[in-house]
Structure formats: structure tokens, C-alpha cells
Amino acid sequence: MKNVIPEKPESDWDPRAGAALEDQIAVYDQMRRKCPVAHSEYLGWSLFRHADVMQVLQDPATFSSAVSSHLSVPNGMDPPLHAEYRRIIDAYFTPERMQAFAPLCRRIAVDLVDALPRGGEVELMADFAQAFALEMQSAYLGWPKALHEPLRLWIKKNHRATLERDREAMAAIAFEFDGYIREMLAMRRGAGAQAPADITTGLLAEKAAGRALGDDEIVSILRNWTVGELSTMASCVGIVAHSLAADPQLQRRLREQPALLPAAIDEILRRRAPLIANRRVSTRPVTIGGRELAAGERISIIWASANRDETIFGDPDEVRLDRDPAQNLLYGAGIHACPGAPLARLELRTIIEELLGKSANIALLPGKPPVNAVYPAGGYSVLPLRID
């Protein structure tokens, strides 16, 4: 008997159609209501509902994170290997490390906010948010300022290649980034006891399964931290700043009650996601959302939709500070929940505290609407604001 080859699924939507490029959040809202498990050639099976996403997150045996042909530590690993590397990484985001970094985090935030022009137009993404992400990440990892501009240009190239699915360009861009990291590792090895006492140096002493981490593993760890941190953290700042400018009542409340900022930031970023999606692959036939998936199917977890699911959050656009935080998938859930969440929360709370504390008002500019980012980025690519 011959093996039966499953028919290729029909396309339910086009993630790169004009409407999705213009306002991807609105399109995801529509898909969640009319076709919550949808197939496309570009993204495979996209999951738009909170319940379906949670099914994937809670079952790593069926929904594997090993989706790339390249080493991805630990994002692209499954149990039990994932736990060994996650143990190493979690140690770099402890409360003690956050407390130690907080003063430097505050100084960077103060300097960035002080440098903002007052009373005129500010393009917040290019003039503030991207610098914030670069400076915070570089400071936390111990990277030199000389890397800021190369990394900023690298982010743009990486985003463009990812959007276009240009595998040749993506490989060249990854090789370029790896070169930056390997150069820093070589410098630290050469410095011996005189090497900077930072996270990058610390990784050289880490062991997995009883052996020292190899350069490929360290590069992968730092690449995952950097790619995620730089793009999403800049997006976070833009999303929060836009929300404050668009909602004067919320802005006033947070100015008067800054203790509400941690919950408010998480809620604002639930409403509009800085990270749009993550990938998985099915390891066996499975039913999800009423649809039958074969083994080996590509799956896209659409965070930007799941975190707006009306069955969980009611009106997804309402900013409510009394929601159950366990339902918010801003930092994921399950074994792959973001290890850097404590650092992200520290940085975001600090920068928004300084932005509110050193300004009288943050406002939108009439006739100059923001430009939405397109997949795989979230938030805004251009955000004109006035800060007084």
C-alpha cells in the first residue's frame, strides 16, 4: 500500500496583504473572530485565540520549539535539553542582578529623557526609543558604545530580511552579528583576569552537561537576548508613549500615581503587542481549534491576537489595571516564558517614570499620525509626539 501524501492546506488569509501591512492588529482581530486557526503559505498555521495558544504553550512534546536549522539557545530547544540551558540563563535575571543594575538603568534613563527637546516635534522611535533599547542592552551586557550604531543598522537589515523571508540575506546578517560577539569573546579571553566583569565574560565560565559552553552556544544566547531585546524594547517604549499621549486621563492618573506604572505598562502592552509572534512545529498529528494538523506543520503563535481575545479580556482595547496578570501573555507562558521579563520590567518602569516625571505633557501631533510597524515588528515605525 502506497503512503498517502496529505493534501496541501488551502490558504485562509495573506499575512502580507495590504490590510495586514497597514494595520496588522485590526486584521488579527478579524481573523480571531472568523478563522481563529488559519493557514497561509507565509506563516503556516496561525493561532489567534488565547485558548489555542495556551494549548501549544502547555504541551512542548506536541509543539516543538526546534523550528530553525541554526542553533538557538534556549529558544529553539525542547525538554530535557532546554532545562539545562535555561538554568544557566535564569541566573542572569535574578532579583539581586536587577537591584545591582537599577542605578545604572536610572542614570541612562535620566540622560535620555534630559536630552529630549521640549515644546516641539519629537520622532520618538528614532530619536528616543531605539537609543533607549541600545543603551540599556549594551550596559546590561557590558558591550562598548562603539557597537551602538552597527547594531542599530543591523536591526533594520534583520527586520527587512525576515519580512521578505530572504534566507540568503538572513544568513549573511546572522554571520555579521556573530562576528561582533566572537570578537568580544576573543578580547575577553585575551584579557584573562583583566577582562570586564560583565555578563558576556560570565558566560565564558558557564558549563552545560559538565562542559564549558562553546562559542557557538554563547553566540546563540547573546543573539537571542539582543535580537529580542533591541527590537521589542524599542517597540515597548513607543507603544506606551503613544498610549499615554492618546489617553490624557490615563496619563494624568499615572503621573499622580506612579506606583501603578508596572501594572499599567503590562496592560498597555497586552493591548498592543511589541512582539507579534513565535514559531513552533507539530511533532505528531493534533487537533487544535477544531482543525486537524499533521506532524511537521509550521505553527505561528500570534501573541498580538491572543492577548486581545474577548473571551478572556472583554473589550481588548480597555486599559484595566485589575486584570488577572496570569492571563497576560506579554512575556509568554510555560517553559519558554521570557527569562528576561524582570529586566524588561525594570527598564520600562524606569524610563516611563523619568519620562512622566520630567515632562508636563505628552501629546499627539495633529495631522501627523504614527506609522504602524509591520510583521515581524510590533508597535510603530514612526511616532511623532510633542513633549512639554
Tab-separated table of C-alpha atoms in Angstrom:
chain	number	residue	atom	x	y	z
A	1	MET	CA	0.000	0.000	0.000
A	2	LYS	CA	1.386	3.365	-1.008
A	3	ASN	CA	1.781	6.144	1.531
A	4	VAL	CA	-0.877	8.801	1.179
A	5	ILE	CA	0.585	12.283	0.981
A	6	PRO	CA	-1.694	14.781	2.764
A	7	GLU	CA	-3.104	17.477	0.546
A	8	LYS	CA	-1.568	20.896	0.928
A	9	PRO	CA	-3.862	23.073	3.101
A	10	GLU	CA	-5.619	25.899	1.336
A	11	SER	CA	-4.693	29.437	2.261
A	12	ASP	CA	-7.151	31.108	4.646
A	13	TRP	CA	-5.501	34.530	4.629
A	14	ASP	CA	-2.481	36.509	3.448
A	15	PRO	CA	-0.357	37.985	6.279
A	16	ARG	CA	1.370	40.222	3.742
A	17	ALA	CA	-1.764	41.648	2.106
A	18	GLY	CA	-2.252	45.404	2.101
A	19	ALA	CA	-4.639	45.453	5.052
A	20	ALA	CA	-2.245	43.463	7.253
A	21	LEU	CA	0.660	45.722	6.344
A	22	GLU	CA	-1.421	48.807	7.098
A	23	ASP	CA	-2.847	47.649	10.450
A	24	GLN	CA	-1.885	44.114	11.439
A	25	ILE	CA	-3.652	44.300	14.821
A	26	ALA	CA	-7.002	45.025	13.156
A	27	VAL	CA	-6.516	42.103	10.771
A	28	TYR	CA	-5.606	39.758	13.633
A	29	ASP	CA	-8.773	40.811	15.467
A	30	GLN	CA	-10.800	39.887	12.390
A	31	MET	CA	-9.066	36.540	11.990
A	32	ARG	CA	-9.592	35.652	15.653
A	33	ARG	CA	-13.344	36.066	15.176
A	34	LYS	CA	-13.842	34.438	11.784
A	35	CYS	CA	-10.956	31.933	11.347
A	36	PRO	CA	-9.017	31.524	14.605
A	37	VAL	CA	-6.777	28.725	13.293
A	38	ALA	CA	-5.788	29.862	9.824
A	39	HIS	CA	-3.341	28.588	7.231
A	40	SER	CA	-1.101	30.663	4.977
A	41	GLU	CA	1.922	29.809	2.883
A	42	TYR	CA	3.915	32.519	4.672
A	43	LEU	CA	3.278	31.630	8.336
A	44	GLY	CA	1.938	28.083	8.220
A	45	TRP	CA	-0.858	27.646	10.768
A	46	SER	CA	-1.528	30.861	12.704
A	47	LEU	CA	-3.240	30.665	16.099
A	48	PHE	CA	-5.231	33.733	17.087
A	49	ARG	CA	-7.164	32.636	20.196
A	50	HIS	CA	-5.870	32.648	23.753
A	51	ALA	CA	-7.027	29.074	24.448
A	52	ASP	CA	-5.340	27.649	21.360
A	53	VAL	CA	-2.088	29.445	22.153
A	54	MET	CA	-2.200	28.103	25.712
A	55	GLN	CA	-2.708	24.568	24.359
A	56	VAL	CA	0.572	24.942	22.475
A	57	LEU	CA	2.480	26.535	25.348
A	58	GLN	CA	1.463	23.814	27.783
A	59	ASP	CA	2.390	20.898	25.516
A	60	PRO	CA	6.018	21.196	24.346
A	61	ALA	CA	6.061	17.488	23.494
A	62	THR	CA	3.495	18.019	20.732
A	63	PHE	CA	4.521	21.539	19.764
A	64	SER	CA	8.282	21.668	19.428
A	65	SER	CA	10.357	24.843	19.579
A	66	ALA	CA	13.089	23.279	17.397
A	67	VAL	CA	11.974	25.223	14.333
A	68	SER	CA	15.297	26.502	12.988
A	69	SER	CA	18.176	24.757	11.267
A	70	HIS	CA	20.505	27.038	13.256
A	71	LEU	CA	21.418	26.649	16.925
A	72	SER	CA	19.036	28.655	19.122
A	73	VAL	CA	19.794	28.548	22.858
A	74	PRO	CA	17.412	28.008	24.608
A	75	ASN	CA	14.515	29.352	22.500
A	76	GLY	CA	14.791	26.611	19.912
A	77	MET	CA	15.209	23.732	22.363
A	78	ASP	CA	12.800	21.215	23.865
A	79	PRO	CA	12.930	19.286	27.151
A	80	PRO	CA	15.074	17.929	28.637
A	81	LEU	CA	17.869	19.847	26.884
A	82	HIS	CA	16.049	23.155	27.302
A	83	ALA	CA	16.123	22.967	31.105
A	84	GLU	CA	19.915	22.647	31.257
A	85	TYR	CA	20.458	25.871	29.340
A	86	ARG	CA	17.534	27.676	30.931
A	87	ARG	CA	19.154	27.053	34.326
A	88	ILE	CA	22.210	28.981	33.139
A	89	ILE	CA	20.226	31.852	31.652
A	90	ASP	CA	17.806	32.344	34.551
A	91	ALA	CA	20.759	33.077	36.835
A	92	TYR	CA	21.406	36.307	34.889
A	93	PHE	CA	17.964	37.754	35.682
A	94	THR	CA	17.694	37.297	39.449
A	95	PRO	CA	16.341	39.981	41.827
A	96	GLU	CA	19.895	40.570	43.020
A	97	ARG	CA	21.095	41.331	39.494
A	98	MET	CA	18.139	43.643	38.911
A	99	GLN	CA	18.923	45.514	42.109
A	100	ALA	CA	22.565	45.878	41.104
A	101	PHE	CA	21.667	47.180	37.625
A	102	ALA	CA	18.949	49.583	38.799
A	103	PRO	CA	21.230	52.604	39.493
A	104	LEU	CA	22.877	52.422	36.057
A	105	CYS	CA	19.472	51.846	34.471
A	106	ARG	CA	18.253	55.029	36.187
A	107	ARG	CA	21.242	57.084	35.016
A	108	ILE	CA	20.745	56.009	31.411
A	109	ALA	CA	17.036	56.854	31.596
A	110	VAL	CA	17.724	60.276	33.113
A	111	ASP	CA	20.249	61.144	30.412
A	112	LEU	CA	17.950	60.034	27.592
A	113	VAL	CA	14.945	61.971	28.899
A	114	ASP	CA	17.036	65.072	29.634
A	115	ALA	CA	18.231	65.055	26.017
A	116	LEU	CA	14.694	65.160	24.583
A	117	PRO	CA	13.716	68.536	23.074
A	118	ARG	CA	10.761	70.203	24.756
A	119	GLY	CA	7.890	72.020	23.121
A	120	GLY	CA	8.440	70.775	19.582
A	121	GLU	CA	8.098	67.650	17.478
A	122	VAL	CA	9.976	64.512	18.515
A	123	GLU	CA	10.106	61.402	16.346
A	124	LEU	CA	10.084	59.145	19.363
A	125	MET	CA	11.134	55.891	17.713
A	126	ALA	CA	14.322	57.071	16.003
A	127	ASP	CA	15.202	59.845	18.459
A	128	PHE	CA	14.485	58.083	21.738
A	129	ALA	CA	13.117	54.525	21.781
A	130	GLN	CA	15.860	52.943	19.686
A	131	ALA	CA	18.584	54.698	21.666
A	132	PHE	CA	16.926	53.507	24.865
A	133	ALA	CA	16.993	49.868	23.757
A	134	LEU	CA	20.588	50.031	22.523
A	135	GLU	CA	21.990	51.781	25.580
A	136	MET	CA	20.148	49.651	28.128
A	137	GLN	CA	21.042	46.370	26.448
A	138	SER	CA	24.669	47.331	25.916
A	139	ALA	CA	25.020	48.456	29.525
A	140	TYR	CA	23.486	45.263	30.895
A	141	LEU	CA	25.696	43.002	28.798
A	142	GLY	CA	28.841	45.113	29.162
A	143	TRP	CA	29.100	45.974	25.464
A	144	PRO	CA	31.010	49.060	24.222
A	145	LYS	CA	29.255	52.158	22.881
A	146	ALA	CA	31.111	51.648	19.621
A	147	LEU	CA	28.646	48.839	18.883
A	148	HIS	CA	25.531	51.031	19.128
A	149	GLU	CA	25.475	52.242	15.525
A	150	PRO	CA	26.418	48.897	13.920
A	151	LEU	CA	23.696	47.182	15.975
A	152	ARG	CA	21.112	49.818	15.064
A	153	LEU	CA	21.793	49.260	11.363
A	154	TRP	CA	21.873	45.500	11.925
A	155	ILE	CA	18.351	45.571	13.426
A	156	LYS	CA	16.980	47.288	10.332
A	157	LYS	CA	18.630	44.807	7.973
A	158	ASN	CA	17.456	41.851	10.049
A	159	HIS	CA	13.858	43.111	10.101
A	160	ARG	CA	13.810	43.649	6.332
A	161	ALA	CA	15.276	40.220	5.570
A	162	THR	CA	12.876	38.495	7.966
A	163	LEU	CA	9.855	40.221	6.440
A	164	GLU	CA	10.959	39.227	2.948
A	165	ARG	CA	11.941	35.700	4.034
A	166	ASP	CA	15.243	36.281	2.233
A	167	ARG	CA	17.171	33.307	3.580
A	168	GLU	CA	20.432	34.262	1.910
A	169	ALA	CA	20.291	37.741	3.439
A	170	MET	CA	19.234	36.337	6.817
A	171	ALA	CA	22.253	34.019	6.838
A	172	ALA	CA	24.618	36.882	5.978
A	173	ILE	CA	23.072	39.097	8.665
A	174	ALA	CA	23.377	36.361	11.282
A	175	PHE	CA	27.025	35.871	10.309
A	176	GLU	CA	27.631	39.607	10.730
A	177	PHE	CA	26.150	39.613	14.241
A	178	ASP	CA	28.094	36.515	15.212
A	179	GLY	CA	31.277	38.320	14.218
A	180	TYR	CA	30.616	41.110	16.728
A	181	ILE	CA	30.142	38.572	19.531
A	182	ARG	CA	33.131	36.398	18.652
A	183	GLU	CA	35.360	39.463	18.596
A	184	MET	CA	34.242	40.389	22.132
A	185	LEU	CA	34.742	36.826	23.358
A	186	ALA	CA	38.264	36.728	21.924
A	187	MET	CA	39.064	40.052	23.561
A	188	ARG	CA	37.869	38.827	26.942
A	189	ARG	CA	39.814	35.585	26.680
A	190	GLY	CA	42.921	37.529	25.763
A	191	ALA	CA	42.456	39.868	28.734
A	192	GLY	CA	42.323	36.952	31.182
A	193	ALA	CA	41.832	38.201	34.745
A	194	GLN	CA	41.662	41.773	33.425
A	195	ALA	CA	38.530	41.071	31.354
A	196	PRO	CA	35.445	43.162	32.243
A	197	ALA	CA	33.373	41.565	34.999
A	198	ASP	CA	30.181	41.585	32.947
A	199	ILE	CA	27.608	39.097	31.679
A	200	THR	CA	29.442	38.450	28.421
A	201	THR	CA	32.572	37.482	30.346
A	202	GLY	CA	30.496	35.465	32.803
A	203	LEU	CA	29.134	33.244	30.047
A	204	LEU	CA	32.678	32.118	29.248
A	205	ALA	CA	32.790	30.369	32.633
A	206	GLU	CA	29.411	28.642	32.346
A	207	LYS	CA	29.030	24.886	31.942
A	208	ALA	CA	26.277	22.750	30.451
A	209	ALA	CA	26.187	18.994	30.951
A	210	GLY	CA	29.548	19.187	32.738
A	211	ARG	CA	31.459	21.011	29.989
A	212	ALA	CA	32.235	24.624	29.215
A	213	LEU	CA	29.885	26.388	26.811
A	214	GLY	CA	31.232	26.576	23.298
A	215	ASP	CA	31.437	29.826	21.370
A	216	ASP	CA	28.515	28.762	19.173
A	217	GLU	CA	26.345	28.360	22.261
A	218	ILE	CA	27.407	31.688	23.801
A	219	VAL	CA	26.864	33.489	20.500
A	220	SER	CA	23.395	31.959	20.231
A	221	ILE	CA	22.466	33.009	23.781
A	222	LEU	CA	23.622	36.570	23.215
A	223	ARG	CA	21.984	36.723	19.795
A	224	ASN	CA	18.643	35.662	21.257
A	225	TRP	CA	18.899	38.208	24.052
A	226	THR	CA	19.923	41.000	21.711
A	227	VAL	CA	17.507	40.407	18.847
A	228	GLY	CA	14.594	40.129	21.251
A	229	GLU	CA	15.688	42.996	23.465
A	230	LEU	CA	16.553	45.652	20.923
A	231	SER	CA	13.526	45.430	18.660
A	232	THR	CA	10.855	44.663	21.225
A	233	MET	CA	12.081	47.084	23.885
A	234	ALA	CA	12.106	49.976	21.435
A	235	SER	CA	8.598	48.938	20.385
A	236	CYS	CA	7.511	48.835	24.030
A	237	VAL	CA	8.584	52.423	24.661
A	238	GLY	CA	6.773	53.636	21.559
A	239	ILE	CA	3.583	51.754	22.410
A	240	VAL	CA	3.465	53.046	25.980
A	241	ALA	CA	4.295	56.628	24.983
A	242	HIS	CA	1.614	56.596	22.282
A	243	SER	CA	-0.964	55.211	24.709
A	244	LEU	CA	-0.201	57.962	27.222
A	245	ALA	CA	-0.405	60.646	24.536
A	246	ALA	CA	-3.685	59.273	23.163
A	247	ASP	CA	-5.306	58.961	26.608
A	248	PRO	CA	-4.760	62.143	28.678
A	249	GLN	CA	-6.849	60.738	31.524
A	250	LEU	CA	-4.627	57.657	31.822
A	251	GLN	CA	-1.533	59.854	31.526
A	252	ARG	CA	-2.760	62.089	34.341
A	253	ARG	CA	-3.599	59.104	36.544
A	254	LEU	CA	-0.126	57.617	36.146
A	255	ARG	CA	1.527	60.961	36.818
A	256	GLU	CA	-0.421	61.202	40.060
A	257	GLN	CA	0.007	57.521	40.995
A	258	PRO	CA	3.374	56.282	39.652
A	259	ALA	CA	3.045	53.124	41.772
A	260	LEU	CA	0.501	51.967	39.174
A	261	LEU	CA	3.087	52.013	36.385
A	262	PRO	CA	4.168	48.334	36.487
A	263	ALA	CA	0.598	47.061	36.087
A	264	ALA	CA	-0.273	49.795	33.588
A	265	ILE	CA	2.728	49.085	31.355
A	266	ASP	CA	1.933	45.354	31.241
A	267	GLU	CA	-1.697	46.134	30.423
A	268	ILE	CA	-0.857	48.668	27.705
A	269	LEU	CA	1.488	46.134	26.101
A	270	ARG	CA	-1.181	43.457	26.331
A	271	ARG	CA	-3.453	45.686	24.293
A	272	ARG	CA	-0.866	46.284	21.562
A	273	ALA	CA	1.896	43.708	21.376
A	274	PRO	CA	5.571	44.623	20.956
A	275	LEU	CA	6.331	41.022	19.916
A	276	ILE	CA	3.914	39.750	17.296
A	277	ALA	CA	4.554	36.016	17.067
A	278	ASN	CA	6.691	32.987	17.857
A	279	ARG	CA	7.046	29.713	15.993
A	280	ARG	CA	6.517	26.044	16.759
A	281	VAL	CA	6.313	22.815	14.748
A	282	SER	CA	3.948	19.913	15.395
A	283	THR	CA	5.634	16.621	16.278
A	284	ARG	CA	2.566	14.460	15.673
A	285	PRO	CA	-0.980	14.767	14.272
A	286	VAL	CA	-3.038	17.032	16.516
A	287	THR	CA	-6.385	18.782	16.607
A	288	ILE	CA	-6.341	22.436	17.587
A	289	GLY	CA	-9.196	24.866	17.348
A	290	GLY	CA	-11.228	22.253	15.502
A	291	ARG	CA	-8.658	21.838	12.722
A	292	GLU	CA	-6.528	18.796	12.007
A	293	LEU	CA	-2.804	19.388	11.755
A	294	ALA	CA	-0.371	16.768	10.508
A	295	ALA	CA	3.038	16.126	12.037
A	296	GLY	CA	5.678	18.581	10.862
A	297	GLU	CA	3.343	21.532	10.348
A	298	ARG	CA	4.679	25.054	10.937
A	299	ILE	CA	2.740	26.954	13.602
A	300	SER	CA	2.746	30.678	14.395
A	301	ILE	CA	1.628	31.751	17.861
A	302	ILE	CA	0.121	35.206	17.328
A	303	TRP	CA	0.658	36.893	20.700
A	304	ALA	CA	-0.753	40.137	19.301
A	305	SER	CA	-4.121	38.444	18.886
A	306	ALA	CA	-4.222	36.013	21.833
A	307	ASN	CA	-3.678	38.895	24.250
A	308	ARG	CA	-6.732	40.648	22.804
A	309	ASP	CA	-9.090	37.670	22.978
A	310	GLU	CA	-12.524	38.931	24.029
A	311	THR	CA	-13.368	35.678	25.789
A	312	ILE	CA	-10.545	36.381	28.237
A	313	PHE	CA	-10.246	40.174	28.340
A	314	GLY	CA	-13.674	41.506	27.355
A	315	ASP	CA	-13.092	44.771	25.484
A	316	PRO	CA	-9.493	44.256	24.363
A	317	ASP	CA	-8.861	47.992	23.963
A	318	GLU	CA	-9.876	48.893	27.518
A	319	VAL	CA	-6.922	49.526	29.830
A	320	ARG	CA	-7.814	47.872	33.119
A	321	LEU	CA	-5.381	47.531	35.984
A	322	ASP	CA	-7.377	44.880	37.846
A	323	ARG	CA	-6.963	42.043	35.326
A	324	ASP	CA	-5.538	38.667	36.314
A	325	PRO	CA	-1.837	39.006	35.393
A	326	ALA	CA	-1.609	35.256	34.790
A	327	GLN	CA	-3.795	35.672	31.687
A	328	ASN	CA	-1.460	38.234	30.119
A	329	LEU	CA	0.877	36.539	27.623
A	330	LEU	CA	3.144	39.571	27.212
A	331	TYR	CA	6.122	37.512	28.410
A	332	GLY	CA	4.779	34.160	27.269
A	333	ALA	CA	3.926	31.194	29.478
A	334	GLY	CA	5.090	27.669	30.131
A	335	ILE	CA	8.690	26.515	29.936
A	336	HIS	CA	9.611	29.178	27.391
A	337	ALA	CA	8.270	32.149	29.369
A	338	CYS	CA	10.696	35.028	28.822
A	339	PRO	CA	13.617	34.803	31.273
A	340	GLY	CA	14.394	38.486	30.708
A	341	ALA	CA	10.990	39.697	31.938
A	342	PRO	CA	12.432	41.134	35.210
A	343	LEU	CA	14.977	43.185	33.252
A	344	ALA	CA	12.389	44.401	30.733
A	345	ARG	CA	10.029	45.461	33.506
A	346	LEU	CA	12.806	47.297	35.353
A	347	GLU	CA	13.918	49.174	32.247
A	348	LEU	CA	10.405	50.088	31.125
A	349	ARG	CA	9.251	51.247	34.548
A	350	THR	CA	12.382	53.366	34.932
A	351	ILE	CA	12.226	55.048	31.529
A	352	ILE	CA	8.492	55.810	31.777
A	353	GLU	CA	8.913	57.122	35.325
A	354	GLU	CA	11.552	59.536	34.081
A	355	LEU	CA	9.527	60.495	31.003
A	356	LEU	CA	6.492	61.350	33.124
A	357	GLY	CA	8.479	62.873	35.964
A	358	LYS	CA	10.429	65.264	33.723
A	359	SER	CA	7.611	66.422	31.454
A	360	ALA	CA	4.335	68.269	31.895
A	361	ASN	CA	2.521	66.648	28.997
A	362	ILE	CA	2.974	64.083	26.212
A	363	ALA	CA	0.719	64.726	23.233
A	364	LEU	CA	-0.047	63.520	19.721
A	365	LEU	CA	0.595	65.932	16.866
A	366	PRO	CA	-2.469	66.908	14.808
A	367	GLY	CA	-2.122	65.884	11.190
A	368	LYS	CA	0.889	63.663	11.904
A	369	PRO	CA	-0.384	60.191	12.760
A	370	PRO	CA	2.018	57.416	13.740
A	371	VAL	CA	3.072	54.820	11.176
A	372	ASN	CA	2.316	51.253	12.226
A	373	ALA	CA	5.133	48.730	12.182
A	374	VAL	CA	4.666	45.658	10.003
A	375	TYR	CA	5.293	41.997	10.709
A	376	PRO	CA	7.512	40.769	12.293
A	377	ALA	CA	7.812	44.054	14.235
A	378	GLY	CA	5.152	45.421	16.569
A	379	GLY	CA	4.130	48.906	17.624
A	380	TYR	CA	5.159	51.854	15.465
A	381	SER	CA	7.912	52.510	12.970
A	382	VAL	CA	7.379	56.285	13.175
A	383	LEU	CA	5.836	58.089	16.147
A	384	PRO	CA	5.702	61.908	16.082
A	385	LEU	CA	4.938	63.367	19.541
A	386	ARG	CA	5.143	66.660	21.399
A	387	ILE	CA	6.696	66.606	24.859
A	388	ASP	CA	6.307	69.663	27.095
